[in-house]
Amino acid sequence: MKAIEIRNKYLNFFKNHGHSVIPSAPLIPENDPSVLFTTAGMQPLVPYLLGEKHPAGVRLTDYQKCLRTNDIDEVGDNRHLTFFEMLGNWSLGDYFKDEAIAMSYEFLTKELGIDPSKLSVTCFAGDEDAPKDTVSAEAWKKAGIPEERIYFYGKDNNWWIAGEEGPCGPDTEMFLDTGKPACSPECQPSCNCGKYVEIWNNVFMEYYKSKDGSITKLKQQNVDTGLGLERMTMLLQGKETPFDTELFLPVMEKLKELAKVENIESRRIVAEHLRSSIMVISDGGRPSNIDRGYVLRRLIRRMTRHLNKLQINLDELGNLIDLYIETLKEMYPELVQNKEIIKQTIIEEKNKFMKTLSHGEKEFEKAVNKLKQENKNVIDGYTIFKLYETYGFPPEITSDLAKEQGIQIDLTEFDKLFKEHQEKSRLGSEQKFKGGLAEQNEQTTKYHTATHLLHKALQIVLGEHAKQNGSNITVERLRFDFTHPEKMTPEQLKQVEDIVNEQIKRDLKVTCEEMSLSEAKESGATGLFENKYGEKVKVYTIGDFSKEICGGPHVTHTGELGHFKIIKEESSSSGVRRIKAILE
Ligand code: SER
């Protein structure tokens, strides 16, 4: 079964069980300053898990594009991926454990045809925060899993939360026995010897963990499930790695044909990082030295170095991207329309890096020779930092080079230097690598409404072309990216500020209506996230001033906002300006 068939089967199965199919949110979260990328299917749905009404109803199903970079060093082995797709079904205060488990079992055994005797499951063992999950265990038994294949584990295995704070709860995980021999008589699903592979996770989100660590009950009992598509595809096809499935195979084979050196690990790194880069750029990411731009830069640079290591002519990169888009377009049709910008961005970044790559490699060799003379085999953090700062080597490139020479590197020291450097440049973004959830409180809600006013004011002052390109809100400020070719003049900034403050003074009423996407467009609403919420969308209207499709939440009257002040206007990337503003 191909990946696209598994996805379609999944969405149809849940549709037939009363779920609305909603489209994937972009990889780049629109209003969540706490994370760089969408790292889990639940992330774009957080407001709804917390109780906000979703326009598509209380039963949803989707596929979600995700990117996780915490294991970036591991890419190249036979399983780690940075970009992956999660299939999910969601109950927003509707069904709970019994029904979720019955549906999971039915989907796996009937739709995917998995032999029930190969399935085992794990449930939460219970602790001071939540009781032992006997309800899930009973539901599994009822579905057909015998008691001896139901295991109980603690929070380390069977509790799910994104980051430090947010909706969370016990989960029940499904494992497939690959048929490989057990590593020991005690081998269980929690063992990572490869015999048991986790295939699906049902999280029963009925709790909220606050910053201070306390756990309280949510307003509603939710279900959040996640099934990793690449892994399921590999298992159903009986393949050893995701790189052997149709998602990667054409590119892997092409790389083999082009390479003058045999190196499967480098081919996998190229195939993996190129796919992730394509997906990130297609969703609006651009390489830079900070935040998500830096993640993208790292992916492209490491890929470039491995292409070079394979002695592949770098002029082939454009053709490789064409081949990838051809391979993936059925799954992600948006790649076709973004093809030119994807190619241009990756090739430009490759060219930039090629200017310093060989110099950096020489610098690395020098450091290695020095070490060898001194009979040492650990590279210090300063060398790694110099390679980063002077030659643009992300640490994983140095780490690859070191591995190849049998040398260890001191990433702790590098991390310290890197953090100091980031703080000095006030670019502190490392927090965001940890993952987490958007804060939603009175202040961020105000900034959300202020963002709509700003957007409209920019269009009045600069013209219709000034469209939203990204938005990021914290309790301290709003940040808004929009398309505009040149720096704004002080007069324009003043005009924008005045218009926003005038709307605040008018104390306009903010109202919300649900309608179909076409009705929303007809009503003149700005179609920012056109297909984000599927059929039904929410339209927020601010008096006679602005009308936008948006998930909310918003204040009820603009008078609540206080005084609006722009504190910075700068370039964000080519053709995109960025405004930071505060409410006083
Ligand atoms: N949130 C859970 C996960 O990411 C289930 O979707 O695994």
XYZ file of C-alpha atoms and ligand atoms in Angstrom:
591
model
C 0.000 0.000 0.000
C 1.378 3.406 -0.953
C 1.568 6.293 1.512
C -1.141 8.232 -0.304
C -3.468 5.221 -0.118
C -2.891 4.872 3.613
C -3.622 8.569 4.068
C -6.798 8.380 2.000
C -7.985 5.249 3.770
C -7.436 6.954 7.111
C -9.274 10.147 6.268
C -12.152 8.222 4.678
C -12.443 5.821 7.576
C -12.814 8.660 10.061
C -15.055 10.601 7.727
C -17.342 7.580 7.682
C -17.258 7.694 11.474
C -18.613 11.225 11.557
C -15.382 13.249 11.407
C -14.883 16.364 9.285
C -11.722 16.261 7.207
C -9.668 19.418 7.818
C -6.568 20.362 5.833
C -3.036 20.365 7.200
C -1.981 23.637 8.780
C 1.301 25.010 7.402
C 4.603 23.743 8.816
C 5.211 27.232 10.089
C 2.807 28.047 12.919
C 0.965 31.283 12.355
C 0.454 32.524 15.819
C 2.615 30.499 18.101
C 5.805 32.204 19.196
C 6.832 29.316 21.390
C 7.722 26.930 18.602
C 9.544 27.280 15.320
C 7.668 24.638 13.403
C 4.569 22.541 13.706
C 5.990 19.552 15.542
C 2.820 17.576 16.245
C -0.642 17.260 14.824
C -2.170 18.714 17.970
C -0.272 21.971 17.826
C -2.512 23.885 15.416
C -5.522 22.566 17.341
C -4.508 23.733 20.811
C -7.144 26.482 21.110
C -9.837 23.907 20.336
C -8.454 21.364 22.791
C -8.696 24.119 25.372
C -12.376 24.667 24.611
C -12.626 27.110 21.699
C -15.321 26.005 19.253
C -13.935 24.589 16.002
C -15.965 25.602 12.945
C -15.775 22.087 11.491
C -17.296 20.450 14.571
C -16.241 18.226 17.458
C -14.938 15.267 15.439
C -12.070 16.071 13.123
C -9.554 14.167 11.073
C -6.509 15.440 9.214
C -3.014 14.869 7.981
C -0.501 17.286 9.420
C 2.919 18.232 8.075
C 5.420 18.218 10.960
C 9.089 19.032 11.424
C 11.173 17.988 14.416
C 14.846 18.782 14.566
C 15.798 17.460 17.989
C 17.170 14.285 16.414
C 18.828 15.992 13.455
C 22.173 14.332 14.261
C 20.574 10.933 13.934
C 19.401 11.473 10.368
C 21.332 9.132 8.119
C 20.541 6.050 10.142
C 17.686 3.895 8.973
C 14.778 5.588 10.681
C 15.152 9.200 11.788
C 13.338 11.850 9.801
C 13.036 15.576 10.419
C 9.959 16.128 8.235
C 7.132 13.658 8.624
C 3.405 13.436 8.241
C 1.041 12.647 11.112
C -2.419 11.308 10.531
C -4.798 12.219 13.297
C -8.366 11.956 14.523
C -9.668 14.363 17.096
C -12.476 14.433 19.567
C -13.050 17.884 21.017
C -15.061 16.962 24.096
C -16.995 14.351 22.127
C -16.053 10.637 22.222
C -13.408 9.419 24.629
C -11.415 6.262 25.368
C -13.871 3.500 24.442
C -14.803 4.785 21.046
C -11.286 6.005 20.168
C -9.794 2.608 20.942
C -12.526 0.691 19.120
C -11.932 2.828 16.013
C -8.142 2.477 16.196
C -8.430 -1.289 16.395
C -10.903 -1.456 13.557
C -8.765 0.754 11.340
C -5.575 -1.204 11.931
C -7.040 -4.660 11.554
C -9.828 -4.141 9.004
C -8.682 -1.225 6.869
C -4.937 -1.822 6.924
C -5.272 -5.570 7.327
C -2.754 -5.852 10.156
C -2.737 -9.269 11.792
C -4.257 -8.710 15.277
C -1.857 -11.219 16.815
C 1.009 -8.848 15.981
C -0.451 -5.947 17.946
C 0.340 -5.066 21.517
C -0.604 -1.938 23.427
C 0.584 0.117 26.370
C -1.500 2.097 28.873
C -0.753 4.558 31.657
C 0.187 2.907 34.965
C -1.138 5.752 37.135
C 0.526 8.152 39.576
C -0.364 11.120 41.785
C -1.638 13.118 38.777
C -3.946 10.573 37.164
C -5.247 7.080 37.948
C -4.180 3.841 36.313
C -5.844 3.717 32.921
C -7.884 0.567 33.337
C -10.616 2.046 31.135
C -8.312 1.927 28.100
C -7.090 -1.536 29.007
C -10.688 -2.798 29.209
C -11.485 -1.179 25.880
C -8.515 -2.973 24.284
C -9.637 -6.284 25.709
C -13.105 -5.703 24.383
C -11.677 -4.873 20.960
C -9.666 -8.093 20.861
C -6.226 -7.577 22.434
C -5.544 -10.296 25.029
C -4.448 -9.246 28.504
C -0.876 -10.517 28.077
C -0.274 -8.026 25.307
C -1.472 -5.043 27.342
C 1.352 -3.347 29.233
C 1.291 -0.541 31.787
C 4.009 2.104 31.985
C 4.524 5.402 33.784
C 4.736 8.975 32.516
C 8.008 8.368 30.662
C 6.229 6.171 28.158
C 2.529 6.797 28.450
C 1.924 10.480 29.010
C 1.922 13.088 26.278
C 2.546 16.804 26.358
C 4.135 19.141 23.795
C 6.859 21.021 25.632
C 6.602 22.124 29.232
C 3.102 23.520 29.425
C -0.265 22.847 27.819
C -3.020 20.278 27.341
C -1.808 16.798 28.165
C -2.894 13.418 29.395
C -2.274 9.710 29.571
C -1.901 7.932 26.271
C -2.258 4.460 24.944
C 0.199 3.381 22.290
C -0.059 0.639 19.716
C 2.932 -1.471 18.734
C 3.537 -3.794 15.839
C 5.677 -6.875 16.358
C 8.037 -6.889 13.372
C 8.754 -10.559 13.826
C 12.421 -9.882 14.594
C 13.847 -12.051 17.365
C 13.425 -10.707 20.895
C 16.614 -9.214 22.339
C 15.962 -10.913 25.670
C 13.193 -12.913 27.350
C 12.093 -9.629 28.974
C 11.780 -7.784 25.650
C 8.601 -5.653 25.717
C 7.091 -2.841 23.636
C 9.064 -0.275 25.674
C 12.312 -1.881 24.497
C 13.966 -0.178 21.553
C 15.755 -3.172 20.076
C 13.521 -2.908 17.017
C 11.263 -5.897 17.596
C 8.316 -3.716 18.602
C 7.634 -0.557 16.657
C 5.206 2.076 17.851
C 2.652 2.742 15.160
C -0.016 4.921 16.728
C -0.658 6.966 19.791
C -4.028 7.881 21.300
C -3.702 10.708 23.805
C -6.579 11.317 26.179
C -6.183 15.001 26.790
C -8.237 15.889 29.775
C -5.559 17.716 31.781
C -3.630 20.956 31.597
C -0.111 21.345 32.902
C 0.729 24.876 34.021
C 4.136 26.512 34.085
C 4.453 25.817 37.811
C 4.048 22.094 37.101
C 0.560 21.751 38.567
C -1.950 19.612 36.696
C -5.633 20.504 36.514
C -8.595 19.152 34.569
C -9.511 20.731 31.244
C -13.036 21.898 30.489
C -13.517 18.926 28.210
C -12.205 15.425 27.560
C -10.372 15.349 24.223
C -8.805 12.687 22.085
C -5.645 13.463 20.087
C -4.213 10.661 18.020
C -1.096 10.549 15.890
C -0.093 7.949 13.342
C 3.251 8.534 11.597
C 2.662 7.997 7.906
C 6.233 7.264 6.777
C 6.714 4.592 9.408
C 3.377 2.921 8.715
C 4.110 2.936 4.982
C 7.467 1.288 5.568
C 6.000 -1.387 7.845
C 3.070 -2.236 5.600
C 5.393 -2.517 2.627
C 7.726 -4.762 4.604
C 10.594 -2.351 4.002
C 13.528 -1.907 6.370
C 13.659 1.885 6.226
C 11.409 4.747 5.081
C 14.062 5.470 2.431
C 13.047 2.256 0.683
C 9.452 3.443 0.186
C 8.125 5.327 -2.824
C 8.390 8.596 -0.867
C 12.187 8.556 -1.113
C 13.100 5.794 -3.528
C 13.260 7.728 -6.830
C 15.576 10.305 -5.252
C 17.659 7.683 -3.440
C 18.164 5.827 -6.719
C 19.045 8.990 -8.605
C 21.601 9.875 -5.931
C 23.145 6.444 -6.264
C 23.400 6.863 -9.995
C 24.997 10.315 -9.714
C 27.358 9.577 -6.816
C 30.956 8.695 -7.492
C 31.357 7.396 -3.970
C 29.333 4.676 -2.270
C 27.894 6.023 0.975
C 24.360 5.127 1.982
C 24.385 7.362 5.037
C 25.214 10.457 2.987
C 22.565 9.560 0.431
C 19.971 9.302 3.185
C 21.018 12.609 4.707
C 20.741 14.301 1.310
C 17.353 12.721 0.563
C 15.990 13.494 4.016
C 17.227 17.070 4.339
C 16.299 17.954 0.783
C 12.719 16.797 1.356
C 12.447 18.795 4.587
C 13.952 21.899 2.966
C 11.492 21.659 0.075
C 8.558 21.380 2.486
C 9.715 24.267 4.705
C 10.333 26.613 1.783
C 7.009 25.706 0.229
C 5.328 26.808 3.463
C 7.142 30.149 3.441
C 10.453 29.474 5.253
C 13.656 31.176 4.052
C 17.231 30.562 5.211
C 18.674 33.014 7.731
C 20.804 33.043 10.871
C 17.992 32.958 13.361
C 14.991 30.960 14.389
C 13.361 28.823 11.740
C 15.497 30.379 9.021
C 18.534 28.975 10.760
C 17.019 25.502 10.930
C 16.419 25.645 7.195
C 19.962 26.918 6.613
C 21.334 23.985 8.599
C 19.303 21.501 6.582
C 20.428 22.904 3.243
C 24.066 23.265 4.267
C 24.377 19.790 5.661
C 22.700 18.413 2.575
C 25.140 20.367 0.374
C 28.141 19.025 2.212
C 26.933 15.439 1.779
C 26.201 15.990 -1.897
C 29.750 17.216 -2.176
C 31.028 14.252 -0.225
C 29.241 11.927 -2.622
C 31.058 13.837 -5.394
C 27.810 14.666 -7.092
C 27.972 17.582 -9.488
C 26.144 20.326 -7.609
C 24.566 21.577 -10.815
C 22.347 18.510 -10.536
C 20.551 20.028 -7.548
C 17.855 21.676 -9.672
C 17.082 18.335 -11.361
C 16.979 16.568 -8.016
C 14.444 19.099 -6.735
C 12.344 18.615 -9.885
C 12.418 14.874 -9.319
C 11.418 15.261 -5.674
C 8.506 17.537 -6.478
C 7.388 15.060 -9.109
C 7.600 12.291 -6.498
C 5.699 14.187 -3.828
C 3.210 16.275 -5.773
C 0.334 13.877 -5.351
C 0.738 14.123 -1.584
C 1.517 17.844 -1.467
C 0.082 19.561 -4.558
C 1.210 22.958 -3.220
C 4.809 22.040 -4.168
C 4.053 22.432 -7.862
C 3.057 26.060 -7.614
C 5.992 26.832 -5.307
C 8.528 25.010 -7.434
C 10.469 28.027 -8.703
C 10.906 29.671 -5.318
C 11.915 26.315 -3.803
C 14.608 25.783 -6.434
C 15.849 29.329 -6.309
C 16.086 29.354 -2.510
C 17.920 26.044 -2.199
C 20.327 26.756 -5.035
C 21.161 30.242 -3.728
C 21.856 28.876 -0.268
C 23.973 26.087 -1.721
C 25.981 28.640 -3.700
C 26.525 30.758 -0.613
C 27.740 27.803 1.358
C 30.016 26.537 -1.397
C 32.010 29.749 -1.033
C 33.068 28.769 2.470
C 32.734 24.973 2.564
C 36.215 24.035 1.355
C 37.869 26.752 3.495
C 36.020 25.477 6.524
C 36.997 21.900 5.771
C 40.646 22.997 5.579
C 40.294 24.784 8.889
C 38.851 21.610 10.357
C 41.758 19.542 9.006
C 44.208 21.952 10.599
C 42.484 21.549 13.941
C 42.543 17.767 13.583
C 46.270 17.711 12.756
C 46.979 19.839 15.786
C 44.952 17.467 17.963
C 46.772 14.462 16.591
C 50.140 16.063 17.340
C 48.974 16.622 20.879
C 47.657 13.064 21.098
C 44.133 14.259 21.791
C 40.873 13.229 20.208
C 38.304 15.777 21.423
C 37.718 19.023 19.529
C 36.939 21.898 21.736
C 33.847 24.039 21.553
C 35.848 27.083 20.383
C 36.883 25.347 17.166
C 33.297 24.278 16.522
C 32.166 27.819 17.195
C 34.799 29.279 14.873
C 33.690 26.915 12.128
C 30.136 28.078 12.738
C 30.886 31.775 12.888
C 33.499 32.105 10.152
C 32.549 29.371 7.722
C 28.841 28.948 8.413
C 29.188 25.330 9.570
C 26.191 24.271 11.660
C 27.404 21.994 14.507
C 26.020 18.877 12.892
C 28.369 19.376 9.924
C 31.336 19.564 12.281
C 29.908 16.588 14.089
C 29.768 14.629 10.787
C 33.354 15.631 9.941
C 34.538 14.622 13.392
C 32.800 11.252 13.207
C 34.519 10.589 9.914
C 37.896 11.192 11.601
C 37.078 9.198 14.723
C 37.107 12.342 16.814
C 34.670 13.466 19.466
C 33.395 17.004 19.787
C 32.402 19.028 22.796
C 28.956 20.298 21.969
C 28.268 21.469 25.516
C 30.948 24.101 25.239
C 29.793 25.007 21.755
C 26.207 25.370 22.960
C 27.381 27.723 25.689
C 29.309 29.893 23.232
C 26.470 29.788 20.758
C 23.970 30.890 23.386
C 26.189 33.737 24.516
C 26.546 34.796 20.915
C 22.813 34.674 20.353
C 22.098 36.610 23.507
C 24.644 39.213 22.576
C 22.958 39.721 19.257
C 19.616 39.608 21.053
C 18.580 36.822 18.769
C 17.810 34.419 21.602
C 15.847 31.748 19.856
C 17.107 28.592 21.454
C 14.083 28.402 23.739
C 11.975 27.797 20.752
C 13.838 24.648 19.791
C 12.431 23.008 22.867
C 8.849 23.050 21.657
C 5.832 24.303 23.545
C 2.511 25.903 23.084
C 1.111 29.299 22.365
C 0.154 31.230 25.385
C -3.390 32.392 25.277
C -4.415 35.011 27.696
C -5.940 38.457 27.856
C -2.827 40.190 26.569
C -2.183 37.917 23.587
C -5.874 38.147 22.702
C -5.532 41.953 22.574
C -2.478 41.655 20.343
C -4.391 39.326 18.088
C -7.080 41.965 17.525
C -4.437 44.683 17.155
C -2.843 42.570 14.416
C -6.066 42.681 12.387
C -6.227 46.458 12.771
C -2.583 46.795 11.742
C -3.062 44.585 8.702
C -5.944 46.682 7.443
C -4.167 49.962 8.231
C -1.129 48.833 6.233
C -3.325 48.079 3.250
C -4.898 51.525 3.495
C -1.543 53.304 3.709
C 0.629 51.139 1.421
C -1.906 49.461 -0.857
C -3.630 46.097 -1.297
C -0.317 44.331 -1.905
C 0.626 44.684 1.789
C -0.565 41.208 2.744
C 0.167 39.177 5.825
C 3.192 36.943 5.495
C 3.536 35.794 9.073
C 2.467 36.755 12.538
C 3.900 36.081 15.943
C 2.459 37.204 19.232
C 3.866 37.155 22.734
C 2.498 38.767 25.881
C 4.927 41.618 25.272
C 4.397 42.529 21.653
C 3.050 41.633 18.277
C 5.223 40.946 15.284
C 3.743 41.147 11.831
C 5.357 40.313 8.484
C 3.831 41.603 5.287
C 4.707 41.854 1.646
C 6.037 45.267 0.686
C 9.065 45.971 -1.480
C 10.718 48.823 0.447
C 11.353 50.342 3.810
C 8.388 52.279 5.169
C 8.883 55.998 5.675
C 8.418 57.594 9.123
C 5.301 59.333 7.744
C 3.790 56.041 6.634
C 4.497 54.486 10.022
C 2.866 57.424 11.772
C -0.169 57.179 9.492
C -0.544 53.464 10.241
C -0.268 54.074 13.973
C -2.833 56.865 13.808
C -5.317 54.750 11.867
C -5.036 51.878 14.354
C -5.388 54.200 17.348
C -8.406 55.851 15.769
C -10.136 52.459 15.488
C -9.293 51.755 19.119
C -10.806 55.089 20.138
C -13.963 54.312 18.175
C -14.388 51.265 20.456
C -15.575 49.125 17.548
C -17.464 45.955 18.279
C -15.705 42.700 17.334
C -18.070 40.015 16.100
C -17.564 36.482 14.881
C -19.595 34.523 12.373
C -19.190 31.034 11.014
C -19.733 30.538 7.319
C -18.508 28.525 4.367
C -15.284 29.571 2.726
C -17.075 30.835 -0.366
C -19.527 32.886 1.709
C -16.556 34.324 3.580
C -14.882 35.348 0.357
C -18.095 36.840 -0.989
C -18.501 38.844 2.186
C -15.169 40.485 1.386
C -13.227 38.859 4.210
C -9.476 38.748 3.793
C -8.737 35.135 2.953
C -5.522 34.801 4.830
C -5.403 31.135 5.587
C -7.560 30.139 2.731
C -7.951 26.442 3.223
C -6.870 26.185 6.783
C -10.097 25.198 8.384
C -11.704 23.253 5.601
C -15.279 23.938 4.674
C -16.465 26.164 7.506
C -14.483 29.180 8.634
C -14.768 31.834 11.282
C -14.902 35.419 10.118
C -14.018 38.148 12.589
C -15.445 41.567 11.808
C -14.185 44.680 13.535
C -16.906 47.313 13.164
C -16.866 48.719 9.634
C -13.084 48.533 9.515
C -11.835 44.990 9.012
C -13.067 41.514 8.155
C -10.734 38.535 8.297
C -10.942 34.790 8.256
C -9.333 33.792 11.508
C -9.472 31.189 14.273
C -9.532 33.792 17.039
C -9.808 34.506 19.910
C -10.351 38.279 19.937
C -11.434 41.002 22.340
C -15.066 42.083 22.200
C -14.414 45.837 21.717
C -11.371 47.605 20.323
C -11.517 50.054 23.229
C -9.950 47.341 25.368
C -6.668 47.566 23.486
C -5.141 50.730 24.961
C -2.600 52.699 22.918
C -0.931 51.132 19.884
C 2.692 51.939 19.163
C 5.066 50.683 16.466
C 8.503 50.070 17.944
C 10.329 48.740 14.925
C 10.055 48.375 11.163
C 12.678 46.264 9.445
C 13.320 43.841 6.630
C 12.243 40.264 7.302
C 13.356 38.669 4.050
C 13.430 39.771 0.463
C 10.194 41.632 -0.363
C 8.863 41.154 3.154
C 8.866 43.817 5.896
C 8.403 43.231 9.596
C 6.714 45.419 12.164
C 6.965 45.026 15.907
C 4.382 46.890 17.925
C 3.186 47.134 21.487
C 0.011 48.094 23.307
C 0.522 50.525 26.166
N 0.204 14.327 20.092
C 0.561 12.955 19.967
C 1.866 12.764 19.198
O 2.346 13.687 18.584
C -0.536 12.183 19.262
O -0.946 12.858 18.127
O 2.384 11.681 19.214
